[in-house]
Short mmCIF file of C-alpha atoms in Angstrom, two decimals:
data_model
loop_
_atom_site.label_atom_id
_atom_site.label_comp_id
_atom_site.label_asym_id
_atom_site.label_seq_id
_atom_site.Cartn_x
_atom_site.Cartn_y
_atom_site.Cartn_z
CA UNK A 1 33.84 127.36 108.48
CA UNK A 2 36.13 124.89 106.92
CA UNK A 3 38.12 124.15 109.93
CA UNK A 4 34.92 123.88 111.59
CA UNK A 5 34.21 121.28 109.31
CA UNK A 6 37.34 118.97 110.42
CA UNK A 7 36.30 118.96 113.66
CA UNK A 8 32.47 118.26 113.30
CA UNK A 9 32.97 115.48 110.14
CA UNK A 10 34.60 112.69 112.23
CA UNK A 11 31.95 113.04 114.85
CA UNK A 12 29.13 111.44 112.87
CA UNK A 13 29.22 111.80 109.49
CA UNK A 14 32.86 109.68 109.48
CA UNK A 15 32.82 108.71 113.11
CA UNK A 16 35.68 106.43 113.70
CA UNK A 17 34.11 103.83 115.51
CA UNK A 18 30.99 103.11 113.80
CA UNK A 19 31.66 104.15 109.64
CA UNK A 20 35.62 103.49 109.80
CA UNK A 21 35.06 100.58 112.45
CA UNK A 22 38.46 101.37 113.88
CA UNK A 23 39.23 101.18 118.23
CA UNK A 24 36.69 98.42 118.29
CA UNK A 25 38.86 96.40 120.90
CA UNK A 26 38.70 99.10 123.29
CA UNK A 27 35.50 100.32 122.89
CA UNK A 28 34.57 96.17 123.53
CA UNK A 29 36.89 96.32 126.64
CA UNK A 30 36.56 99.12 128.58
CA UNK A 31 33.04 99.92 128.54
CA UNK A 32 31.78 97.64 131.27
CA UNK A 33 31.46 101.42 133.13
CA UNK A 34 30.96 104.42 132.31
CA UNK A 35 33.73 105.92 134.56
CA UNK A 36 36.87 103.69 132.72
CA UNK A 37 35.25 104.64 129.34
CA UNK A 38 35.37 108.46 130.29
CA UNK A 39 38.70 107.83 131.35
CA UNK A 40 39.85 105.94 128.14
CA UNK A 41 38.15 108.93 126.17
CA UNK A 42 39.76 111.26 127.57
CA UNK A 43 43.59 109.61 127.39
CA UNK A 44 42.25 108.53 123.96
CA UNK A 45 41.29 112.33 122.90
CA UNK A 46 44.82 113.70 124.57
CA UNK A 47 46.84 111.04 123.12
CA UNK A 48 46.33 111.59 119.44
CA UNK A 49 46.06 115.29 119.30
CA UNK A 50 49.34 115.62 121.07
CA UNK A 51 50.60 112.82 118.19
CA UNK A 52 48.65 114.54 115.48
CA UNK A 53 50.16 117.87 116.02
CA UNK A 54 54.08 116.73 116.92
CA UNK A 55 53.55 114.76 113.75
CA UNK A 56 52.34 117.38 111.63
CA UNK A 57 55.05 119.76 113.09
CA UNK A 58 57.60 117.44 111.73
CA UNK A 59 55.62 115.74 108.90
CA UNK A 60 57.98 117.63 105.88
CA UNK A 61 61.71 115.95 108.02
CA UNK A 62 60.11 112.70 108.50
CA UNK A 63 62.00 109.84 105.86
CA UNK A 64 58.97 108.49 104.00
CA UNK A 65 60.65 104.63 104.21
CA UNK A 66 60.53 104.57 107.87
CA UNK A 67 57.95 107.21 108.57
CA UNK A 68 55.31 104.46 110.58
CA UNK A 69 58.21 103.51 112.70
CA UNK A 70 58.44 107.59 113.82
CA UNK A 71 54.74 107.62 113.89
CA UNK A 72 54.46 104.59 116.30
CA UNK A 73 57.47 106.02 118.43
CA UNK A 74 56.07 109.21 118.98
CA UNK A 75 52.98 107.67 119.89
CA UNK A 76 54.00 105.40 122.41
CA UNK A 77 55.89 107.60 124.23
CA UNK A 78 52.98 110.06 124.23
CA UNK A 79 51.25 106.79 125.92
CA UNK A 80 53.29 106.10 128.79
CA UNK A 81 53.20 109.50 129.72
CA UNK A 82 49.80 109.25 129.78
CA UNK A 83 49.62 105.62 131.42
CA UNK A 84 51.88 107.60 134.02
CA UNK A 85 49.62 110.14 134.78
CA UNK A 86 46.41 108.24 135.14
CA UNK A 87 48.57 105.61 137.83
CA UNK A 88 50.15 108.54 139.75
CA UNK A 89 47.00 110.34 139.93
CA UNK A 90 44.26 107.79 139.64
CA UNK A 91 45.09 104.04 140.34
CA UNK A 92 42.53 102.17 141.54
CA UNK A 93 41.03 103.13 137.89
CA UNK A 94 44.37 102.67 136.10
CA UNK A 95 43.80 99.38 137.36
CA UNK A 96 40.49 98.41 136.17
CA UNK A 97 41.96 99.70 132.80
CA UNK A 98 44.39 96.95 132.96
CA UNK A 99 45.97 97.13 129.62
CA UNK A 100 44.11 99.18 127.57
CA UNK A 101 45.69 102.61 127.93
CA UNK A 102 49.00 101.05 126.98
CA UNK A 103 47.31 99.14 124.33
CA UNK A 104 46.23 102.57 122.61
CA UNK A 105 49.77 102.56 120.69
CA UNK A 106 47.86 99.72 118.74
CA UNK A 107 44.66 101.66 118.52
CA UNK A 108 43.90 101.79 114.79
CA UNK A 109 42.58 105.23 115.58
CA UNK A 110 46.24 107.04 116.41
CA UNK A 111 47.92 105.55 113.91
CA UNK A 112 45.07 105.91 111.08
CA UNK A 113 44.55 109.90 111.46
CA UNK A 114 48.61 110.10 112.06
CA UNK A 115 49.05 108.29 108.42
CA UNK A 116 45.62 109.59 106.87
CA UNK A 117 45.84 113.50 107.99
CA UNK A 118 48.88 114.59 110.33
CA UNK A 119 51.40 113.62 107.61
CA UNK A 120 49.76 115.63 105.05
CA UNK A 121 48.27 118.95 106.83
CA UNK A 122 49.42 121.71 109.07
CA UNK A 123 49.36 121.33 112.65
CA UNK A 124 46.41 123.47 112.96
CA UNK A 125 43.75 121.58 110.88
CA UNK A 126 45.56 118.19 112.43
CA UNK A 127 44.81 119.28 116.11
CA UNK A 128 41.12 119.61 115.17
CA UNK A 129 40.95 116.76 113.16
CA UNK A 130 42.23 114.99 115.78
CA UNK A 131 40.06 116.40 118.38
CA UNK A 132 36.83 115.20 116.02
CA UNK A 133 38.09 111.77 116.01
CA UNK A 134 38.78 111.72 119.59
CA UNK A 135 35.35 113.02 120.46
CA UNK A 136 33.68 110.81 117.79
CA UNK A 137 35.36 108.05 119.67
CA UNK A 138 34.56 109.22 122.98
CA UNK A 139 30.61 109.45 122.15
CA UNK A 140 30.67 105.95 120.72
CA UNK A 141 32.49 105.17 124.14
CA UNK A 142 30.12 106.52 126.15
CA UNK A 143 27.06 105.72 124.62
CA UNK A 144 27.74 101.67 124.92
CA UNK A 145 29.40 101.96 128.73
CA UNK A 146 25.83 104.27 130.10
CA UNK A 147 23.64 101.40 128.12
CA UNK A 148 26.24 98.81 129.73
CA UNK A 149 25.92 100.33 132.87
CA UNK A 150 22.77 101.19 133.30
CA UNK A 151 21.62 97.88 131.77
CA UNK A 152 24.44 95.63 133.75
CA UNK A 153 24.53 97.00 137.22
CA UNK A 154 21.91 99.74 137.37
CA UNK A 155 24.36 102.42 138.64
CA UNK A 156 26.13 105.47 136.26
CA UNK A 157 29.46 106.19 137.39
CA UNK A 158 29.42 103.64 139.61
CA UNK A 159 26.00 105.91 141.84
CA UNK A 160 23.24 103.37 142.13
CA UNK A 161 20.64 104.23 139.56
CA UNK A 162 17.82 101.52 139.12
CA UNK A 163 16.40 99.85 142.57
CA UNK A 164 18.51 96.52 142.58
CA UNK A 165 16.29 93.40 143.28
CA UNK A 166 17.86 92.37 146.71
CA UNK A 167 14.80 90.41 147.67
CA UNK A 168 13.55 90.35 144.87
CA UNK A 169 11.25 93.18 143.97
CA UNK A 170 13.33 95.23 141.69
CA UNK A 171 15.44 95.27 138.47
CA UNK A 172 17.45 92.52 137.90
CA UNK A 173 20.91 93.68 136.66
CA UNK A 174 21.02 91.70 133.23
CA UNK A 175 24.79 90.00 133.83
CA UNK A 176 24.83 89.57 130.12
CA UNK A 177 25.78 93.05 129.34
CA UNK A 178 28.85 93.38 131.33
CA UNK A 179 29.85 90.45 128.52
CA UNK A 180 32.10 91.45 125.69
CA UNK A 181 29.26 89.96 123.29
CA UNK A 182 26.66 92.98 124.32
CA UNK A 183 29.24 95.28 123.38
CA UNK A 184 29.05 94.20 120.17
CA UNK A 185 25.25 94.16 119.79
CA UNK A 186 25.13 97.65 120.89
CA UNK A 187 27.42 98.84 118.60
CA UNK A 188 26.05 96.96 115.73
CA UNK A 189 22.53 98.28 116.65
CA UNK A 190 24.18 101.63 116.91
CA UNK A 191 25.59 101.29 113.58
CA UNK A 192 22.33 100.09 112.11
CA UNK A 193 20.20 102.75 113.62
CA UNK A 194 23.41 105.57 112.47
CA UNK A 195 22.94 104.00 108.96
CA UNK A 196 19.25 103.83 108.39
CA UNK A 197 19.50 107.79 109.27
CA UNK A 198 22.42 108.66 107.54
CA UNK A 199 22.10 106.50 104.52
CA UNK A 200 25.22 107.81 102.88
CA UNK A 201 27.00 105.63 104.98
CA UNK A 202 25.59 102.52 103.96
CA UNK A 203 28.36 100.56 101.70
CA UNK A 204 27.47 99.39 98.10
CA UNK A 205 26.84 95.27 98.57
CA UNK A 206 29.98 93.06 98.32
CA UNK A 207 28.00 90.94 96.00
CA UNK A 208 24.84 91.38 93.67
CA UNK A 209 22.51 88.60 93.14
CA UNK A 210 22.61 87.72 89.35
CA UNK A 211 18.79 87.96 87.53
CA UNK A 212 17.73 84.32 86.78
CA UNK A 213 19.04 82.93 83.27
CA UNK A 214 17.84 80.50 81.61
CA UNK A 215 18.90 76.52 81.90
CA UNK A 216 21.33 76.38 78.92
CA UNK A 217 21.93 72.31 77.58
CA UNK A 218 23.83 71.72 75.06
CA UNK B 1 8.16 82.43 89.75
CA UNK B 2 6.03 80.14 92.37
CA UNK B 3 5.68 76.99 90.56
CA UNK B 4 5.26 73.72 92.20
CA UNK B 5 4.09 72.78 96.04
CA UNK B 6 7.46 73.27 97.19
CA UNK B 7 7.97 76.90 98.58
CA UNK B 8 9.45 78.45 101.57
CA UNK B 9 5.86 77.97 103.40
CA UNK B 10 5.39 74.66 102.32
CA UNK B 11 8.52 73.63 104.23
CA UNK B 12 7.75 75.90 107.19
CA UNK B 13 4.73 74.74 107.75
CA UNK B 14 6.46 71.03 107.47
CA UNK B 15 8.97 72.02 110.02
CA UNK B 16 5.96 73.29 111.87
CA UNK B 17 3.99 69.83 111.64
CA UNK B 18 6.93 68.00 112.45
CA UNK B 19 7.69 69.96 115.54
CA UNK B 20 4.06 69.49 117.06
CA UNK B 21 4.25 66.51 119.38
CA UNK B 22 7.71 67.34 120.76
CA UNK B 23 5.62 70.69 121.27
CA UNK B 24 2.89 68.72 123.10
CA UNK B 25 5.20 66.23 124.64
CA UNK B 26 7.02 69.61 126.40
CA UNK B 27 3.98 70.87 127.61
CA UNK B 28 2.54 67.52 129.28
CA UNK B 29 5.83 67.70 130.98
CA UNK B 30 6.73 70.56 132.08
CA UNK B 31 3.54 72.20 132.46
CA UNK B 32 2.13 75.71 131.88
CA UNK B 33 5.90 77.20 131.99
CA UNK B 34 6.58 75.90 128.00
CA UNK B 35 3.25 76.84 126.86
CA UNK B 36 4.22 80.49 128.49
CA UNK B 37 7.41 80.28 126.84
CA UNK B 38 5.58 79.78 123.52
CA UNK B 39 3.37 82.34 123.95
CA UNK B 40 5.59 85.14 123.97
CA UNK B 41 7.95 83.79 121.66
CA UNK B 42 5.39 83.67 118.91
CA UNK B 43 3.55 87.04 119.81
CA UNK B 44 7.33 88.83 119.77
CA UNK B 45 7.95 86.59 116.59
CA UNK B 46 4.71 87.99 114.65
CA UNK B 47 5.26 91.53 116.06
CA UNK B 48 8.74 91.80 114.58
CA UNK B 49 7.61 89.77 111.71
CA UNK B 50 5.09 92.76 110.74
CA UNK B 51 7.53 95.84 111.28
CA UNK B 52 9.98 93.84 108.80
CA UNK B 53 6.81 93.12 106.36
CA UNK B 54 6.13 97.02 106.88
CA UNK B 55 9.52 98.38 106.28
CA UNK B 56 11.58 96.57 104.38
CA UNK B 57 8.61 94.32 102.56
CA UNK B 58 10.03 90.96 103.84
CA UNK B 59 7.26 88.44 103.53
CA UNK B 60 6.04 86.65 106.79
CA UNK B 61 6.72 82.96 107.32
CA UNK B 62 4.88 80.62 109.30
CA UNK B 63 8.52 79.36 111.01
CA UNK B 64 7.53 81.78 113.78
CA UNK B 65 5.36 79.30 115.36
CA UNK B 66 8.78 76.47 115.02
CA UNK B 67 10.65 78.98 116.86
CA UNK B 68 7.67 79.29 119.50
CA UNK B 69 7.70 75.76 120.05
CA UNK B 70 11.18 75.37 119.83
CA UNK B 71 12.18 78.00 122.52
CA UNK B 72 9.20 76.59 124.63
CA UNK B 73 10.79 73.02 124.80
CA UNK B 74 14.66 74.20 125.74
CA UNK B 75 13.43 77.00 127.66
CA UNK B 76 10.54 75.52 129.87
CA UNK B 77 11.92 77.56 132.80
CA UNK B 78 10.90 80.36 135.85
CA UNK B 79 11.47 83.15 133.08
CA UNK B 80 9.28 86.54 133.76
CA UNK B 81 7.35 87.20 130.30
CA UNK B 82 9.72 91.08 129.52
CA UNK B 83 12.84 88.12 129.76
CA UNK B 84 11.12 85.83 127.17
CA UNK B 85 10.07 88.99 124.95
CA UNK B 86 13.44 90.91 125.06
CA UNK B 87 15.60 87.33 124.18
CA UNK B 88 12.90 86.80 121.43
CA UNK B 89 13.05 89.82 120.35
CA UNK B 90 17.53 89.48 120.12
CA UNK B 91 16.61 86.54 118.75
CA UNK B 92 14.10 87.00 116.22
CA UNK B 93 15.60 90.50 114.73
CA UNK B 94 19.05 89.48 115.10
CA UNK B 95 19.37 86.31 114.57
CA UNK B 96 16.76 85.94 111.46
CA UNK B 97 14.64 89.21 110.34
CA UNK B 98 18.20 91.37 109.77
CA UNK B 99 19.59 88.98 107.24
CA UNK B 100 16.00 89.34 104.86
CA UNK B 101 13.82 87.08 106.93
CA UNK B 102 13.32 82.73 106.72
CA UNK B 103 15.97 81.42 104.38
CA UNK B 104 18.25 83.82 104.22
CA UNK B 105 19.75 83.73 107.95
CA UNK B 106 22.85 82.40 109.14
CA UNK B 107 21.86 81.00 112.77
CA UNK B 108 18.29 79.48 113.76
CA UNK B 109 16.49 82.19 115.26
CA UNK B 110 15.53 79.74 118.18
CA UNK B 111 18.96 79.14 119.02
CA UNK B 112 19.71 83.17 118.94
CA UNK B 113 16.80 83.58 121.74
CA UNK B 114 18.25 80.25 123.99
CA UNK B 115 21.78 81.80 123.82
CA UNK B 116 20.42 85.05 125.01
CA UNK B 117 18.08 83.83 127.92
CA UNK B 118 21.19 81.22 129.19
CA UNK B 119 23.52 83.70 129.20
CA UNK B 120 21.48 87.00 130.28
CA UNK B 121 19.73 84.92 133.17
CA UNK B 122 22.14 82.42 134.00
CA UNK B 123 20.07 81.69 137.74
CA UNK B 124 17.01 80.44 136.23
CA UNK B 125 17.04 76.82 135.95
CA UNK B 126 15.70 75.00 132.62
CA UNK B 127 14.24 71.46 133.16
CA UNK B 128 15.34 68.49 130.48
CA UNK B 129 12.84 66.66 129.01
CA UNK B 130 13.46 62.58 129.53
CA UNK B 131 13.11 59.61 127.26
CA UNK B 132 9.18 60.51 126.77
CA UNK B 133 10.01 63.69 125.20
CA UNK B 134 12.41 62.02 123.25
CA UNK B 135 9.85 59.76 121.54
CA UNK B 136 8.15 62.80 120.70
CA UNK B 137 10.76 64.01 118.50
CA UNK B 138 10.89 60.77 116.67
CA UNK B 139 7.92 60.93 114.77
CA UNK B 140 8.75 64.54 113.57
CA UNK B 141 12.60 63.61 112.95
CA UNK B 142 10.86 60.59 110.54
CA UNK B 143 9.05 62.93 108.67
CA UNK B 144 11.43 65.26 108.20
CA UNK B 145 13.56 62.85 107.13
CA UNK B 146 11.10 61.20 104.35
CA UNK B 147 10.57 64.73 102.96
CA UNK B 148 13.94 65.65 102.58
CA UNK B 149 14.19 68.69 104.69
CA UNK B 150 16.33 67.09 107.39
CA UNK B 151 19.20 65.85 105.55
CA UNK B 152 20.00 62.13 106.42
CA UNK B 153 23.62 62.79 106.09
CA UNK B 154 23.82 65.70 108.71
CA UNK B 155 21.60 63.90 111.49
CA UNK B 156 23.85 60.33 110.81
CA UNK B 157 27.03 62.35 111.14
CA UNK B 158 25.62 64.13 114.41
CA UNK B 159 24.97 60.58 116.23
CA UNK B 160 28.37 59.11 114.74
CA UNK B 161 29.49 62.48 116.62
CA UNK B 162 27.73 62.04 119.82
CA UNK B 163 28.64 58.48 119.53
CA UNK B 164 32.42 58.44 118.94
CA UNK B 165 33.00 61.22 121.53
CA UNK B 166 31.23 59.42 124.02
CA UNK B 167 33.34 56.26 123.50
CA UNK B 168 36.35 58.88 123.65
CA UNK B 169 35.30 60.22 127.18
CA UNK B 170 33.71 57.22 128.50
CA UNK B 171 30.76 58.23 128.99
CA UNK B 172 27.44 56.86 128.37
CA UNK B 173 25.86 57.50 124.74
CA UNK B 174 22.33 55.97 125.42
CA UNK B 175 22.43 58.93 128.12
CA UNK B 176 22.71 61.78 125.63
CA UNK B 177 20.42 60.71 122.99
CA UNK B 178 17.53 59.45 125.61
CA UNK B 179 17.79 62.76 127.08
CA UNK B 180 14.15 64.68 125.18
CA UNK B 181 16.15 67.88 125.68
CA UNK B 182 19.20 67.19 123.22
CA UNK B 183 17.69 65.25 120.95
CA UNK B 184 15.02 67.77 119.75
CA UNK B 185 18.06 70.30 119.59
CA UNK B 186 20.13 67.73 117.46
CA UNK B 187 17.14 67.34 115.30
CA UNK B 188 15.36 70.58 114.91
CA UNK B 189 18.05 73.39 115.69
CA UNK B 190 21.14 71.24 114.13
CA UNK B 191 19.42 69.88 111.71
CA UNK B 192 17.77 72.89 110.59
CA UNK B 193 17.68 72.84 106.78
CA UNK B 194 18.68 76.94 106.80
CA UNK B 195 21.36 77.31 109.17
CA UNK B 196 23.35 74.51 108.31
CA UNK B 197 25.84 73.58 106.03
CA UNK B 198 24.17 73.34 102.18
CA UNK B 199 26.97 70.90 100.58
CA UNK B 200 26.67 67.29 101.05
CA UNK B 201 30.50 66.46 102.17
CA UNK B 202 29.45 69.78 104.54
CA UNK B 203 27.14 68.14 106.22
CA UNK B 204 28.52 65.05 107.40
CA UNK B 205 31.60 68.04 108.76
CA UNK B 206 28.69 69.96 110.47
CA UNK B 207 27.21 67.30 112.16
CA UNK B 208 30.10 65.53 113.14
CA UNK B 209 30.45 69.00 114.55
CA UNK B 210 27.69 69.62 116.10
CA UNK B 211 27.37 65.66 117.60
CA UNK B 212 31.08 66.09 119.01
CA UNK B 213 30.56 69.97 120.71
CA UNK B 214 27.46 68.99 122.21
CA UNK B 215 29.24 66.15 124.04
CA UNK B 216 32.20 68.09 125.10
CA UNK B 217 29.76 70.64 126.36
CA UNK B 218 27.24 68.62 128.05
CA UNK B 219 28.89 66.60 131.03
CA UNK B 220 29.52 69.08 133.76
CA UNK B 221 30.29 66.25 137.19
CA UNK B 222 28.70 63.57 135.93
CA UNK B 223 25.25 65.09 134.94
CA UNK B 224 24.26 66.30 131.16
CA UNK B 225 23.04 69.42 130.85
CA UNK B 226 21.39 69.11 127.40
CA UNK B 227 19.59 72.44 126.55
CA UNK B 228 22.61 74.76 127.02
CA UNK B 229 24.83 72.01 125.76
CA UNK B 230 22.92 71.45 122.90
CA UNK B 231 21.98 75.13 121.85
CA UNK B 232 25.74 76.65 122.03
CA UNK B 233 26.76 72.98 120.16
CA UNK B 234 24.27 74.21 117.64
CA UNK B 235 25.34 77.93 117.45
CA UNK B 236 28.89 77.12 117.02
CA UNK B 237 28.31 74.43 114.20
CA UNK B 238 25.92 76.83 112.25
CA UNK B 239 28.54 79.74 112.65
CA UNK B 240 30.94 77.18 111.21
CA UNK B 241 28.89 76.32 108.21
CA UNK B 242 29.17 78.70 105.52
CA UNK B 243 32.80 78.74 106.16
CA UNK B 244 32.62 74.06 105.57
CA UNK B 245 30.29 75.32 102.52
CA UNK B 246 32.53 77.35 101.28
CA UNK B 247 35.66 74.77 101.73
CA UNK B 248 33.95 72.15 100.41
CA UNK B 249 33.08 74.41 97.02
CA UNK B 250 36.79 75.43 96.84
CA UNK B 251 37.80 71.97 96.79
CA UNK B 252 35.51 70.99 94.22
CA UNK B 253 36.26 73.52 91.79
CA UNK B 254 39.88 72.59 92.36
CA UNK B 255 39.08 68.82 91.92
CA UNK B 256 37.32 70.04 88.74
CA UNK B 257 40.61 71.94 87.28
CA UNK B 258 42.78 70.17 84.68
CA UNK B 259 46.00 68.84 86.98
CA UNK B 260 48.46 70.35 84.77
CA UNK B 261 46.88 73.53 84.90
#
């Protein structure tokens, strides 16, 4: 039931993208469709619970002084693997991906959960924990790229969906969400409709408005 | 805690007033298109208005009806009426009713819903009003003015702006300001007394700002484009003002601190 628990936490209650705001650049690049954002999901996913569990098999023999320099090691070599396998096997998306499965080494995400969890639990509990994260980040993902999609070309997974206006009768595709800007609208409506649910998640106020004193003259 | 004449309403509804002929001017010229525009802007302004006054108890403001008129002079164009309510509604909710409604936003809402249409429906063309809508604004821009809710400072440092750039890219000045379009913006979305910079030495940085962007932005082969020059102008320079606000305050204090200290 615990372990249960570390998988389902990250996936809404703590979900990485919207609460921790963390893989924003990706989720922002690669969800102009929905079939690059499965794709980055899934490298995304495989990617840090292969990290989370080498690094949790090794966590007690890794020097404390240089252990982010292991972490980041491990992890990009677990990404070119995995940049590999997506060219050999699918390239024309590997291309559309341009840089962003090599840019997961930077991904916040990886090297949060290695630092946060791997280095201090068994490999077990660090496999699932990883797994929530990775699915929590792979909802998020897909959620904005099917509203992107839909909204920006009419089609899901590239099938047409909506009757395009040709002659115009139709939906007009709305060019504004293939735009990095709509990305961000949807995920801060996302966050805004996660947050007036779940209002745990709402953070105290940065500043507090002081009551109204009195003029004081001397 | 409502003493005096001078509440938020009071200077809506001035903003309101002093919008009206450039209102009227933009419907004598581009016909039944603005008045459309203004339509649905204000109903999508009054709906959202009431679901914020239901949930979260924010009081209504009679700005809506600025916005209307604002949105229906920049945005005069072939727009289908579920275009015009989704951008007011971006507009509107994003851009004014999220931050706790009138007064306490960061951007105009007007200039939220212009942004949105230019870039979501970049094919639709938007007429530019000419010298007559121009004179329109004038008499609102003087009133404004007298009362103190357009700050002097801000609207000389956006035509020393517009001026000096135009020397700088020789290009015509006279062509800028006589253009209806970018004048109203310059007046009524820069100079809006909300989303720009609060500080006095801000100001004159914020219009200078806004006068110099909406230059750079406008001339596209030799013709100015002054609604979408004007609006991003505007959105940038508003973005940029609590961070000249905030500058300016820093450098006070600092200016206030014993030098030794």
């Amino acid at each position: 039931m615990k372990w249960l628990r570390v998988l389902s936490h990250p996936i809404l209650d703590n979900n990485p993208v919207t609460l921790q705001i963390l893989g924003i650049c990706s989720a922002l690049a690669v969800t102009t469709s929905l079939t690059t954002a499965a794709t980055m999901a899934v490298a995304l996913t495989l990617v840090l619970m292969a990290s989370s569990v080498i690094i949790s098999t090794i966590r007690r023999h890794i020097p404390s002084s240089i252990r982010l320099i292991v972490q980041i090691t491990l992890i990009a070599s677990l990404v070119v693997v995995a940049d590999e396998i997506i060219q050999a096997y699918a390239f024309p998306i590997s291309q559309r991906l341009s840089i962003f499965v090599g840019l997961i080494v930077t991904n916040c995400l990886v090297l949060g959960r290695a630092e946060a969890f791997a280095m201090h639990n068994p490999p077990g509990p660090a496999a699932l924990d990883a797994l929530g994260n990775g699915l929590g980040y792979s909802l998020i993902l897909l959620i904005v790229a099917f509203l992107r999609e839909l909204f920006g070309a009419g089609t899901l997974f590239g099938w047409p969906v909506l009757p395009v206006a040709t002659d115009g009768s139709g939906f007009t595709p709305l060019k504004f969400m293939l735009l990095a800007p709509s990305a961000f609208f949807i995920l801060g409506l996302l966050i805004w409709a996660l947050r007036s649910v779940r209002q745990g998640q709402i953070e105290p106020p940065d500043f507090k408005i002081a009551p109204d004193t009195e003029e004081r003259r001397p | 805690m409502r003493g005096g004449v001078w509440h938020r309403d009071t200077l809506a509804w001035l903003i309101v007033a002093a919008t009206l002929p450039a209102a009227a001017g933009a419907i004598a010229g581009f016909g039944v298109a603005a008045l459309e525009a203004m339509v649905w802007t204000l109903l999508a302004a009054l709906g959202w208005q009431l679901v914020f006054l239901w949930t979260r108890a924010q009081p209504v403001s009679p700005i809506a009806v600025a916005t209307a008129f604002a949105v229906g002079v920049l945005a005069a164009g072939d727009f289908q009426p579920w275009q015009m309510l989704l951008a007011a509604s971006f507009g509107i909710v994003l851009g004014e009713q999220i931050f706790g409604g009138w007064g306490r936003n960061i951007i105009n809402p007007a200039v939220a819903t212009l942004a949105f249409l230019y870039f979501a429906f970049p094919a639709t063309p938007v007429p530019t009003g000419g010298a007559p809508l121009a004179l329109a604004v004038v008499p609102g821009a003087l009133m404004l003015l007298v009362t103190g809710v357009l700050s002097w400072q801000l609207l000389l440092a956006t035509l020393v702006g517009v001026m000096a750039t135009s020397l700088a890219m020789d290009q015509a000045a006279g062509a800028v300001l006589s253009q209806g379009s970018a004048l109203f913006g310059l007046v009524f979305l820069a100079g809006d007394p909300v989303a720009s910079s609060a500080t006095r030495p801000g100001r004159w940085f914020q219009g200078a700002l806004a006068g110099v962007l909406l230059v750079l932005f406008g001339w596209h082969d030799g013709v100015f484009d002054g609604p979408r020059a004007v609006v991003l102008a505007t959105l940038v320079a508003s973005l940029f003002a609590p961070l000249i606000d905030a500058a300016v305050i820093a450098a006070t204090i600092r200016s206030w601190r014993p030098p030794d200290a």
